Short mmCIF file of C-alpha atoms in Angstrom, two decimals:
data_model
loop_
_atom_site.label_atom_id
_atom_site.label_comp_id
_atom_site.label_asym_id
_atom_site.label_seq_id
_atom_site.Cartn_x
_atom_site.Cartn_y
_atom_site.Cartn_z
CA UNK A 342 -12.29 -25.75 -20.21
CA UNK A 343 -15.54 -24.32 -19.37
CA UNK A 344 -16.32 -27.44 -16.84
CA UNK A 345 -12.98 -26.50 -14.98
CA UNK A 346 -13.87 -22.83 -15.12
CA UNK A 347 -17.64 -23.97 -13.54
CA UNK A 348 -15.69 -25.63 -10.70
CA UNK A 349 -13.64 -23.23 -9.86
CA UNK A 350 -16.55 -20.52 -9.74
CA UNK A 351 -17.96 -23.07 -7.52
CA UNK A 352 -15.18 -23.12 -5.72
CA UNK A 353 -14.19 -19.70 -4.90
CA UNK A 354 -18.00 -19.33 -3.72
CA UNK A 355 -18.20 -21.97 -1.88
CA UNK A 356 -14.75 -20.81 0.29
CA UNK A 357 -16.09 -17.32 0.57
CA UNK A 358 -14.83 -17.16 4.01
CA UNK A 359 -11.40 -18.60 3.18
CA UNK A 360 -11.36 -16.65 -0.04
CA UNK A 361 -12.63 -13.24 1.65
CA UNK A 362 -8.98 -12.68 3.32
CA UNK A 363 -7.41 -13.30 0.47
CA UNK A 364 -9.16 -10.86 -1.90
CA UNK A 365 -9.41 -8.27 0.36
CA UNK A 366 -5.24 -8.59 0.50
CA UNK A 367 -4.97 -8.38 -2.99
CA UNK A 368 -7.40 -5.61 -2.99
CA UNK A 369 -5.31 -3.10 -0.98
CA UNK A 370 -2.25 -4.10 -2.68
CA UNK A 371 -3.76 -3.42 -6.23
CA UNK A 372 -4.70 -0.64 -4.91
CA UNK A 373 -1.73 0.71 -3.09
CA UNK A 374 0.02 -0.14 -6.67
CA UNK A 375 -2.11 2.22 -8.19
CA UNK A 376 -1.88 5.39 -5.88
CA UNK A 377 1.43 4.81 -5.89
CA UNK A 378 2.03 5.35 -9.65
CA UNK A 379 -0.55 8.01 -9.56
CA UNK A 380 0.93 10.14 -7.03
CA UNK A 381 1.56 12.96 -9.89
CA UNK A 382 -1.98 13.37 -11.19
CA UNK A 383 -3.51 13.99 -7.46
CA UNK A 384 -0.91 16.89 -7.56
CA UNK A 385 -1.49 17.90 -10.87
CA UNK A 386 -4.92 18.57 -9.81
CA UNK A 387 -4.50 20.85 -7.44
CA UNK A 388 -3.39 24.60 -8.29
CA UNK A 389 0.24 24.99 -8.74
CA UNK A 390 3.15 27.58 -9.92
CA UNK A 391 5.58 27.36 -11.58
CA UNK A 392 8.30 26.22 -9.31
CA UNK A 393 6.19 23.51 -7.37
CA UNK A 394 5.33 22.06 -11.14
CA UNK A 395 9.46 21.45 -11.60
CA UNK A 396 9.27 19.87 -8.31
CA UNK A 397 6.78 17.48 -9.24
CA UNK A 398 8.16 16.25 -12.17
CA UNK A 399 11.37 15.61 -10.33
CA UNK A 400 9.16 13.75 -7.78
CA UNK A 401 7.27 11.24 -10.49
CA UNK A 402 11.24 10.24 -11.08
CA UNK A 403 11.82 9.71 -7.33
CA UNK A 404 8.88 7.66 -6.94
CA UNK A 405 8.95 5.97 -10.38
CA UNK A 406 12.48 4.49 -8.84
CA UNK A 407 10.85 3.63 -5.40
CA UNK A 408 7.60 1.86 -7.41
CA UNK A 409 10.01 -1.60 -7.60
CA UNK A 410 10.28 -1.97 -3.65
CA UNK A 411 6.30 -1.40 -3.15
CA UNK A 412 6.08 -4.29 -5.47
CA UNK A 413 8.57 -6.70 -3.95
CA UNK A 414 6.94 -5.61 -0.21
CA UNK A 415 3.59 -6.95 -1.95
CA UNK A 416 5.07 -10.06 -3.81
CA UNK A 417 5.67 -10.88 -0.58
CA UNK A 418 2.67 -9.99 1.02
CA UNK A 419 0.55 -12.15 -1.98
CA UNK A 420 2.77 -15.22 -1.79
CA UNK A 421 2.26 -15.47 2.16
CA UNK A 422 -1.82 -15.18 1.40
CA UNK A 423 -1.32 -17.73 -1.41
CA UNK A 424 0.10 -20.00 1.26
CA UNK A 425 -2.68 -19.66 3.39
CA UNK A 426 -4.94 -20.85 0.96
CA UNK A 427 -3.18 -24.34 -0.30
CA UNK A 428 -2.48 -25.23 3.46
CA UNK A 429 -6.32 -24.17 3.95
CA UNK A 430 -7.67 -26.21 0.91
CA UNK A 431 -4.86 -28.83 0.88
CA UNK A 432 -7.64 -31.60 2.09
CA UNK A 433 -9.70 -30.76 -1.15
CA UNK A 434 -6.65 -30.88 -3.55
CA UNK A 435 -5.84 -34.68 -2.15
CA UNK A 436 -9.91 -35.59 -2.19
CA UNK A 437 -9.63 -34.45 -5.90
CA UNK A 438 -6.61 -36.26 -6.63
CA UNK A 439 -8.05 -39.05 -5.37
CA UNK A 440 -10.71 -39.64 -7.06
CA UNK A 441 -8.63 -39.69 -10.05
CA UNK A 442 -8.04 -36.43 -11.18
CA UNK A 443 -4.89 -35.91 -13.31
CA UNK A 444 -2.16 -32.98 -12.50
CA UNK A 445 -3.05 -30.86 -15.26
CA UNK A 446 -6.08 -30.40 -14.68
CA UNK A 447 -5.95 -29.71 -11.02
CA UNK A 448 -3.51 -27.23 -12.01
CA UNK A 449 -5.84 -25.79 -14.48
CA UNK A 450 -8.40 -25.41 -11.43
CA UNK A 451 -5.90 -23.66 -9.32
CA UNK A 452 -5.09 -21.24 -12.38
CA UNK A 453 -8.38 -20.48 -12.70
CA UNK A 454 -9.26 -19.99 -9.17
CA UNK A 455 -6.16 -17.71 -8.97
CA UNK A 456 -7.63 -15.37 -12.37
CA UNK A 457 -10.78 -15.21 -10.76
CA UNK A 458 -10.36 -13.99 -7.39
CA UNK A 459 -7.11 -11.67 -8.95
CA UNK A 460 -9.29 -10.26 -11.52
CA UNK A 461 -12.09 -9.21 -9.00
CA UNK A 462 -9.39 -7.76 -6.37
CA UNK A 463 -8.16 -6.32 -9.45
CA UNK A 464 -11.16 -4.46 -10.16
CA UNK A 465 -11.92 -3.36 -6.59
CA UNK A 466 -8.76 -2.35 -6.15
CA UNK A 467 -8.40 0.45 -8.98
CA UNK A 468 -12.05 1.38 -7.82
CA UNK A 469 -11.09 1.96 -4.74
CA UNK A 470 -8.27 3.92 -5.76
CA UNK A 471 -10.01 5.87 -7.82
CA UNK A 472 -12.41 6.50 -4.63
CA UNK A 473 -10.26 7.09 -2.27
CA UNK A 474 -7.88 9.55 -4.85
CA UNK A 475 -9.04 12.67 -2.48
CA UNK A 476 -7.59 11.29 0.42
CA UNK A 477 -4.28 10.22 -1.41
CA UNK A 478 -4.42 13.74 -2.65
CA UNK A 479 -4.87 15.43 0.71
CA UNK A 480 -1.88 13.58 2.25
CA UNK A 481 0.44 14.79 -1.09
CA UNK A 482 -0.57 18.08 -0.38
CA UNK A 483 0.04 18.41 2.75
CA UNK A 484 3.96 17.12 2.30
CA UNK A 485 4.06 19.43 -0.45
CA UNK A 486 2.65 22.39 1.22
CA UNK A 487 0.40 23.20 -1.79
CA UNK A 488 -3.28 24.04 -1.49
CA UNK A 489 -5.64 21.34 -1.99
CA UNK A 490 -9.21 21.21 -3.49
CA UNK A 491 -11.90 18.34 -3.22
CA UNK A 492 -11.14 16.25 -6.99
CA UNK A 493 -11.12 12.78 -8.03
CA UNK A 494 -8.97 11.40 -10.45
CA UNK A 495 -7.43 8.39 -12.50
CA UNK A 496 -4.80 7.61 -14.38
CA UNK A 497 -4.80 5.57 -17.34
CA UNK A 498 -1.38 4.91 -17.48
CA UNK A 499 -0.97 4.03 -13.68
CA UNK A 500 -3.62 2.06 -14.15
CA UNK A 501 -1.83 0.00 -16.79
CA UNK A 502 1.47 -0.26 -14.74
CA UNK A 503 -0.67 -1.60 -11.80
CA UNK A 504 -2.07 -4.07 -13.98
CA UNK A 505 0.99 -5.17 -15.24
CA UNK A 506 3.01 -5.34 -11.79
CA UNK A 507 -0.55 -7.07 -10.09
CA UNK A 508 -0.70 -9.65 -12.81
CA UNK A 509 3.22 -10.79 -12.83
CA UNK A 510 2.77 -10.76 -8.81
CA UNK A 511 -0.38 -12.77 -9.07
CA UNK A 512 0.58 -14.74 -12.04
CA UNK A 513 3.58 -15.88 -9.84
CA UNK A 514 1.90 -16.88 -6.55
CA UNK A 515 -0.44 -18.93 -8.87
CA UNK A 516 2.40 -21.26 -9.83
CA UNK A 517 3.84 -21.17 -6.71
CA UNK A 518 0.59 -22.21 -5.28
CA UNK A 519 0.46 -25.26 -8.20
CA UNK A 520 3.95 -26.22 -7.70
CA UNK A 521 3.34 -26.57 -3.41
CA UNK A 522 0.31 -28.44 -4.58
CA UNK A 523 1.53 -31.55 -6.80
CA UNK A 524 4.74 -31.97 -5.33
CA UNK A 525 3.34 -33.43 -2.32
CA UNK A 526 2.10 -37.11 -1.94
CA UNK A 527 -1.38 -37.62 -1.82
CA UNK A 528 -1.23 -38.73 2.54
CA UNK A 529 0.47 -35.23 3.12
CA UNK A 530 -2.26 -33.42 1.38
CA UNK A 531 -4.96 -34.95 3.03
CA UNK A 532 -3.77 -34.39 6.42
CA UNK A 533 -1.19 -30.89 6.12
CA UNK A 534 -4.51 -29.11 7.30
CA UNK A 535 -4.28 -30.69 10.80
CA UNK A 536 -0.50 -31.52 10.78
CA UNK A 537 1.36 -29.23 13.51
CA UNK A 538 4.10 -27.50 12.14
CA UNK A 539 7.73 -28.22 13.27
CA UNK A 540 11.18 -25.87 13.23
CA UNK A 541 13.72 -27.08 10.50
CA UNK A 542 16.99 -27.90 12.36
CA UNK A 543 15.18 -26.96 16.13
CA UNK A 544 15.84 -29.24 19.19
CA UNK A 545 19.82 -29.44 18.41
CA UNK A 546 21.94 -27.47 21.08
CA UNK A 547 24.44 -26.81 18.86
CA UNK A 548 22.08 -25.50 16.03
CA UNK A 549 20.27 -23.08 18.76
CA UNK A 550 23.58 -22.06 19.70
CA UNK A 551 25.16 -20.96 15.99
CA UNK A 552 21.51 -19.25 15.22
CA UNK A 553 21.92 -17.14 18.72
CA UNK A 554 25.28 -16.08 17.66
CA UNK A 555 24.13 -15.31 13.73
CA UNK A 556 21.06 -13.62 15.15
CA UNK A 557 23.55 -11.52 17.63
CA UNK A 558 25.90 -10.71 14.43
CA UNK A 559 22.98 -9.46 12.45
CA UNK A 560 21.33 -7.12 14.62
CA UNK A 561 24.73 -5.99 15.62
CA UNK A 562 25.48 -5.10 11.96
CA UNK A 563 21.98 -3.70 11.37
CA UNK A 564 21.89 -1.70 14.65
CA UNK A 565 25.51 -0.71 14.44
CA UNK A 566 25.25 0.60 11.03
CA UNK A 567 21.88 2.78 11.89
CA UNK A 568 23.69 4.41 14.84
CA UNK A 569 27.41 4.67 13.66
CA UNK A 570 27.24 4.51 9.67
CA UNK A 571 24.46 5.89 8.31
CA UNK A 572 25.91 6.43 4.65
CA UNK A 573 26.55 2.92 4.48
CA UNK A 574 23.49 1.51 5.58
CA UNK A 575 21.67 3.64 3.19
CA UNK A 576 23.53 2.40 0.27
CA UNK A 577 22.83 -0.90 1.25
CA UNK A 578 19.64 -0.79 2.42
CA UNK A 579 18.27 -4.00 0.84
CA UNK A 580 20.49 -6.25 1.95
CA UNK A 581 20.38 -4.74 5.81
CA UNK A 582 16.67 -5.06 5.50
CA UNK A 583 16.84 -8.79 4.74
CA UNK A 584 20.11 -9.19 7.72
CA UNK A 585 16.82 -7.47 9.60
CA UNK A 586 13.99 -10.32 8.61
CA UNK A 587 16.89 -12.81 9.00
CA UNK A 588 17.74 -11.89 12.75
CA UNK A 589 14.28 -11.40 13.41
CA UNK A 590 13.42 -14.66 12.39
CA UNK A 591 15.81 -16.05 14.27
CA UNK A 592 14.85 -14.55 17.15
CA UNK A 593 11.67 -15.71 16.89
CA UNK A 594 12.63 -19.09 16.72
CA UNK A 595 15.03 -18.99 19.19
CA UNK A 596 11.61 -17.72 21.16
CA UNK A 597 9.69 -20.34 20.35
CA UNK A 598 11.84 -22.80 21.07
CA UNK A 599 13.30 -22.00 24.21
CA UNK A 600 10.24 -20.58 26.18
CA UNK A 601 8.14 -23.78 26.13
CA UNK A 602 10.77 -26.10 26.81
CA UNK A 603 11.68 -23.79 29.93
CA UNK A 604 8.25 -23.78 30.46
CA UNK A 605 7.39 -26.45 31.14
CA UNK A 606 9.68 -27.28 33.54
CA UNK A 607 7.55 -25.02 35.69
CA UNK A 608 4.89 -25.42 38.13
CA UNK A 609 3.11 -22.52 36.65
CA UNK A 610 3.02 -24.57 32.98
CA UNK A 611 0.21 -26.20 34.31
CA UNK A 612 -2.29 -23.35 35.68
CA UNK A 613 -5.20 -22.81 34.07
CA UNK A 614 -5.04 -23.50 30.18
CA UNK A 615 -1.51 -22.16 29.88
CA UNK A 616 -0.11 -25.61 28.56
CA UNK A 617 -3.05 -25.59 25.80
CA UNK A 618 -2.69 -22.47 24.66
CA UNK A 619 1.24 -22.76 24.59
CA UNK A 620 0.56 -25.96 22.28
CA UNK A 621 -1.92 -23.75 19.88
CA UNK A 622 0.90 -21.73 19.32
CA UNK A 623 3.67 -24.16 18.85
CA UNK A 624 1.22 -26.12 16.73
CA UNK A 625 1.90 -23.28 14.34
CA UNK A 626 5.38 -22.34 14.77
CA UNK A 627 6.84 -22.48 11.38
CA UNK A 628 4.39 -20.21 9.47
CA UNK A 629 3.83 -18.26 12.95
CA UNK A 630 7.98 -17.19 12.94
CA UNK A 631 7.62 -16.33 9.45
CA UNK A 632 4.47 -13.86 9.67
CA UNK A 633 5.66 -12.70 12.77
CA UNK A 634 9.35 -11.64 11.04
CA UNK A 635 7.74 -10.27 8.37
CA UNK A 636 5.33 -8.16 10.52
CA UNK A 637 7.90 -6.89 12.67
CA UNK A 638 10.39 -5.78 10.17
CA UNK A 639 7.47 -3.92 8.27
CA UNK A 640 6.40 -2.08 11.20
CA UNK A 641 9.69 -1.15 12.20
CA UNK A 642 10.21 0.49 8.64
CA UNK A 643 6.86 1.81 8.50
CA UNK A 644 7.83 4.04 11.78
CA UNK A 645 10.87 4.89 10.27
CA UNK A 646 9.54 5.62 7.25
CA UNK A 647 6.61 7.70 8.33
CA UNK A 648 9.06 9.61 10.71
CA UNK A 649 10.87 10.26 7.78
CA UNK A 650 8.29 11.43 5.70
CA UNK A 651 6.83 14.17 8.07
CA UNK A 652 10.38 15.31 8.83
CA UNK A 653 11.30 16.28 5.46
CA UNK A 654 7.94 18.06 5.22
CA UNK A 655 6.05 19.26 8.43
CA UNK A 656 9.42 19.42 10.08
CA UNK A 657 11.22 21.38 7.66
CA UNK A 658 8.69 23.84 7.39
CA UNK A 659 8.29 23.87 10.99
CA UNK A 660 12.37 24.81 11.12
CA UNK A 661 11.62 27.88 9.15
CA UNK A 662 14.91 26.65 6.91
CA UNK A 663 13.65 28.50 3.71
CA UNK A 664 10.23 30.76 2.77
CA UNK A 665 7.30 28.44 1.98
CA UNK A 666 6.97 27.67 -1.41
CA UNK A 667 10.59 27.70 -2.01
CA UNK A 668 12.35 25.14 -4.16
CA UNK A 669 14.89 24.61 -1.83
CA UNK A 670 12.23 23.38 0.55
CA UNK A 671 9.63 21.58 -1.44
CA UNK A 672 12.76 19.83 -2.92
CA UNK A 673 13.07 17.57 0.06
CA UNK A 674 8.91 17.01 -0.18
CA UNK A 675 9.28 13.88 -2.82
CA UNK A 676 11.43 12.08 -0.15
CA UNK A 677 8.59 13.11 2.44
CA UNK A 678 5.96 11.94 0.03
CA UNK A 679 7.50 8.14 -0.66
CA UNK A 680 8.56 7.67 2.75
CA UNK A 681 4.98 8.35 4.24
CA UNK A 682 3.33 6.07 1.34
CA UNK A 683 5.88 3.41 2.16
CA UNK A 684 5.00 3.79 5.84
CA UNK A 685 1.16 3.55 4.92
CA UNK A 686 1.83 0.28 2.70
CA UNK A 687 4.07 -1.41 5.15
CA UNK A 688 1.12 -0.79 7.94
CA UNK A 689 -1.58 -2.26 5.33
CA UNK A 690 1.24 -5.43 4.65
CA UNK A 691 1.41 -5.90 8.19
CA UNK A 692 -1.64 -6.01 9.83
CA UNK A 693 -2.72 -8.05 6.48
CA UNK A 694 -0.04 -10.88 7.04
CA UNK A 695 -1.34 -11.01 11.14
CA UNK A 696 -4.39 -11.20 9.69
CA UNK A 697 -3.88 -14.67 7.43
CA UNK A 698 -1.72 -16.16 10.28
CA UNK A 699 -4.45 -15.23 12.64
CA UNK A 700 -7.14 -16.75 10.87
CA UNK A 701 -5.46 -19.23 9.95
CA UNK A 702 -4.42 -20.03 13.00
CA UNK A 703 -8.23 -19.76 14.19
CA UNK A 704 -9.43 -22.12 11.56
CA UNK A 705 -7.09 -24.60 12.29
CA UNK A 706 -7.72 -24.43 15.83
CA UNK A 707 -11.46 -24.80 15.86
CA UNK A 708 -11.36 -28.88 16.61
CA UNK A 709 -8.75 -28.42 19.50
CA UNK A 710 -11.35 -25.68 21.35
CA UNK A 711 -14.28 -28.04 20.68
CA UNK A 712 -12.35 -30.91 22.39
CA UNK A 713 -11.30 -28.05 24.90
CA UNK A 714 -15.00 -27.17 25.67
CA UNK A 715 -16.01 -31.20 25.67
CA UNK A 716 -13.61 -31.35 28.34
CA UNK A 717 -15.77 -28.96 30.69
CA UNK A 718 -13.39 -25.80 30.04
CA UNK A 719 -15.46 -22.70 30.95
CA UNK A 720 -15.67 -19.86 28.45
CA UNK A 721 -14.10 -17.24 30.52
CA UNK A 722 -11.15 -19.68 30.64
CA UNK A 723 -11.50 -20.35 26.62
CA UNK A 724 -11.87 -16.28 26.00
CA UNK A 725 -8.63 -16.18 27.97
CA UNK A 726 -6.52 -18.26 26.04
CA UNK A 727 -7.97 -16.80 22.44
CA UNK A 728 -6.48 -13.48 24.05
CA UNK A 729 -3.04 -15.11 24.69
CA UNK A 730 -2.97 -16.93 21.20
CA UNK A 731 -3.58 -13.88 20.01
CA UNK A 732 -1.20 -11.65 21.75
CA UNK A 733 1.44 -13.67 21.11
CA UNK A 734 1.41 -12.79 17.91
CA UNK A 735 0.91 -9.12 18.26
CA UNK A 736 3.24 -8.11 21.83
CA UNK A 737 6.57 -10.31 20.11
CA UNK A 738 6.65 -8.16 16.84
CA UNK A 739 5.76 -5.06 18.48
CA UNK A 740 8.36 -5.10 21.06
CA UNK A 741 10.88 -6.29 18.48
CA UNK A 742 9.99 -3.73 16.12
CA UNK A 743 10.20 -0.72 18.41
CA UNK A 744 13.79 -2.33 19.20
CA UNK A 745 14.41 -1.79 16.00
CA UNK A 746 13.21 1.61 15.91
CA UNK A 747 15.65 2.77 18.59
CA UNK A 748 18.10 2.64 16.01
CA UNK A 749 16.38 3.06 12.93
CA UNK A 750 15.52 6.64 14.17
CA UNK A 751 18.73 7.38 15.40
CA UNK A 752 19.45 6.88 11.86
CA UNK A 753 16.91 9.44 10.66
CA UNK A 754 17.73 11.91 13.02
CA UNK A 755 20.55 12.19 11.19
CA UNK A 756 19.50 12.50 7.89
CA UNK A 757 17.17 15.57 9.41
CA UNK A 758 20.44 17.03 11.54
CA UNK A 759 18.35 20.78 10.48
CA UNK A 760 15.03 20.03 12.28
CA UNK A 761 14.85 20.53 15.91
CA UNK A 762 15.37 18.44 18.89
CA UNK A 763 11.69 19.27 19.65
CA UNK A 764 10.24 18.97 16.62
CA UNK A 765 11.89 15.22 15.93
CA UNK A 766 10.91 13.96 19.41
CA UNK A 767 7.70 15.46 18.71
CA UNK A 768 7.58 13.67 15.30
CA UNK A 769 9.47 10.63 16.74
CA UNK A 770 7.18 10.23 19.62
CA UNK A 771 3.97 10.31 17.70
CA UNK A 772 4.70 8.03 14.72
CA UNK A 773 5.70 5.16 17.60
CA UNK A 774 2.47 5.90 19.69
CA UNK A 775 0.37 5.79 16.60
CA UNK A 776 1.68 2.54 15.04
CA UNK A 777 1.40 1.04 18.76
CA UNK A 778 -2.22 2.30 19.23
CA UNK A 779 -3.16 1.03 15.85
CA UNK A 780 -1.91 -2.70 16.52
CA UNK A 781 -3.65 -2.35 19.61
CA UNK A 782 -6.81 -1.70 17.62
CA UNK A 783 -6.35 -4.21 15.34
CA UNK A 784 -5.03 -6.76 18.26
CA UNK A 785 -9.07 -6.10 20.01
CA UNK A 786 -10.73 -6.70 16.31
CA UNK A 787 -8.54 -10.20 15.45
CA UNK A 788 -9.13 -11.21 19.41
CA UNK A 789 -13.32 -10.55 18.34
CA UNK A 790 -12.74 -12.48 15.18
CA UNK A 791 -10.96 -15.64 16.50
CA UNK A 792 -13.08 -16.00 19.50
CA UNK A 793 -15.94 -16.19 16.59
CA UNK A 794 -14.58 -18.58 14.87
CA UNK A 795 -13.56 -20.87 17.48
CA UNK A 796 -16.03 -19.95 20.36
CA UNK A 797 -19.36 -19.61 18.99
CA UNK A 798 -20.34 -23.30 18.25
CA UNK A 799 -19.44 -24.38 21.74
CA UNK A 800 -19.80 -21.39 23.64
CA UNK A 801 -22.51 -19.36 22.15
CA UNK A 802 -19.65 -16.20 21.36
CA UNK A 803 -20.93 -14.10 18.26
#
């Protein structure tokens, strides 16, 4: 045991790069767990009377029964970075296997890799909670309309529920991570790093036709229920969000596959470095539809959910619909409270899953850009088609996602029929333009991050 443990020390130090993305992942979600289930002690620290404390209590229940979806958004988010890893590594696994090493024990390595790296995002995850408790305060007081002081604090018992929750999500993209690992043959391991990726049941006209017409059903369920039953998409509001990633995947395929193949029956296929960088992207098509989904429907529910939030707050208070302090109106604050946290954790989700797909994408990439640059390619033409790969995978979700919103805030504004017209476009208008200018912020930093990664040994691009 301790010689496995010393290799896979070695091993996570060694892949500090690789291992970086991951950790910091698992970092935010550990410690979006937390603040979560701490909400109630950052408002317990603050001065309160009488009727705000009833109102708090009633809110611990309201997020205590929201707690379970932050944890399936980041079971999610954790199996998608566990992925990254194996398909990153997968060349090592085989190497190891062949030179004789036996399952068990490569499955002991990936254990232990898996303890170490959750144990240290574990850490830095509560510690940052426990740092950043002001902030998390600040925003709870401010949907609750109570004053708010400067005060740290931590919660013992949050702590143990994010623990608990972190280690069953970690525990489980560990042996999903072992499983991926030894039920492949030993050629498919040591070349899945390099392989392209391919569409299951793509190329077929029939098959593009039946997922066109699914993906049309979907979003006309999804969209029709937002706009003309409201009730009943909110009683069924899990399985509507997955119709949501379903049509949106589908989509996205549909995307992938159609545009190149029309494409390239262009003149315009050829120009410039448009047929390489339309192969980068199809060279990761099946992960790339998946991360792409997944960002889109999280941003779309983010907006919603952050439109929500300040609705039943700043909105309510702004409709002058009962005295401040009232418990008629601080009643609605819990609902403001989870759906701004939700927002804020689908935001961190998605810009974390465009960030493995990105750099994945990047790392994978870095051979094709050195043949690129062997082949006399300038670097203004190289910059250019980083910028495309990139925005590919930033302008797709984005424009799906505030599709998605058109009718996702339709169905808000009906849940907030008292606030008024003003004060919900007002609301409206900003959580969109926000989202959009953060993605846009985070599109320039991944574009500066790629183009290091696959620019600067050819190109001299730091």
């Amino acid at each position: 045991m301790p010689a496995i443990l010393r290799v896979a020390l070695g091993n996570v130090s060694r892949c500090a790069r690789d291992y970086s993305v991951y950790l910091v992942t698992l970092a935010f979600a550990a410690c979006l767990l937390y603040s979560f289930n701490a909400s109630g002690d950052y408002l317990l620290a603050m001065p309160l009377t009488s009727p705000q404390l009833e109102v708090i209590h009633k809110a611990r229940d309201v997020t205590g029964a929201f707690s379970v979806f932050v944890v399936l958004v980041f079971a999610v988010l954790v199996a998608c970075a566990a992925r990254f890893i194996v398909r990153r590594r997968s060349r090592e696994f085989g190497t190891y296997a062949l030179l004789g090493m036996r399952a068990p024990a490569l499955a002991a390595i990936l254990a232990a890799e898996g303890a170490i790296v959750g144990l240290v995002a574990l850490a830095a995850g509560l510690a940052l909670g426990l740092a950043a408790s002001p902030a998390f305060g600040a925003v709870a007081a401010f949907v609750f309309g109570v004053p708010w002081r400067l005060a740290w604090s931590f919660s013992p018992a949050a702590a143990l529920d994010a623990c608990a929750w972190f280690a069953g999500i970690e525990g489980l993209a560990v042996m999903l991570s072992v499983v991926d690992v030894l039920r492949r043959p030993l050629v498919e391991l040591l070349g899945r790093d390099r392989a392209p990726e391919r569409l299951a049941l793509a190329g077929r006209r029939g098959v593009t036709r039946a997922q066109a017409v699914l993906a049309v059903v979907l979003l006309a369920v999804v969209w029709g229920s937002c706009a003309l039953q409201p009730g009943l998409f909110v009683l069924a509001i899990l399985p509507m969000g997955w119709a949501a990633y379903v049509a949106t995947s589908l989509v996205f395929r549909l995307v992938a596959t159609g545009i190149p193949s029309g494409m390239r029956r262009s003149a315009r296929y050829w120009e410039g470095l448009r047929a390489f960088t339309l192969r980068q992207v199809e060279g990761h098509v099946s992960t790339g539809c998946q991360a792409l989904s997944c960002t889109c429907v999280l941003v779309a529910c983010a907006v919603c959910m952050i439109c929500a939030g300040l609705l039943f707050s700043v909105g309510q208070r702004a409709a002058g619909l009962a005295d401040p302090g009232a418990l008629s109106e601080a009643s609605l604050a819990p609902i403001g409270y989870v759906g701004i946290f939700y927002g804020e954790a689908f935001l961190v989700a998605a810009a974390a899953v465009l960030a493995l797909q990105q750099v994945s994408q990047a790392a994978d990439g870095r051979r094709a850009y050195t043949t690129l640059a062997a082949l006399g390619a300038d670097a203004r033409e190289a910059r250019g088609a980083v910028r495309a790969q990139v925005g590919v995978a930033f302008a797709l979700p984005a424009a799906l996602a505030v599709a998605h919103d058109c009718f996702g805030l339709t169905l808000v504004r009906q849940l907030a029929r008292g606030v008024p017209d003003e004060v919900f476009l007002a609301i409206a208008g900003c959580s969109v333009l926000g989202t959009l200018v953060l993605l846009a912020l985070y599109y320039l930093l991944c574009v500066r991050e790629c183009s290091r990664v696959l620019l600067s040994q050819d190109y001299n691009v730091v």
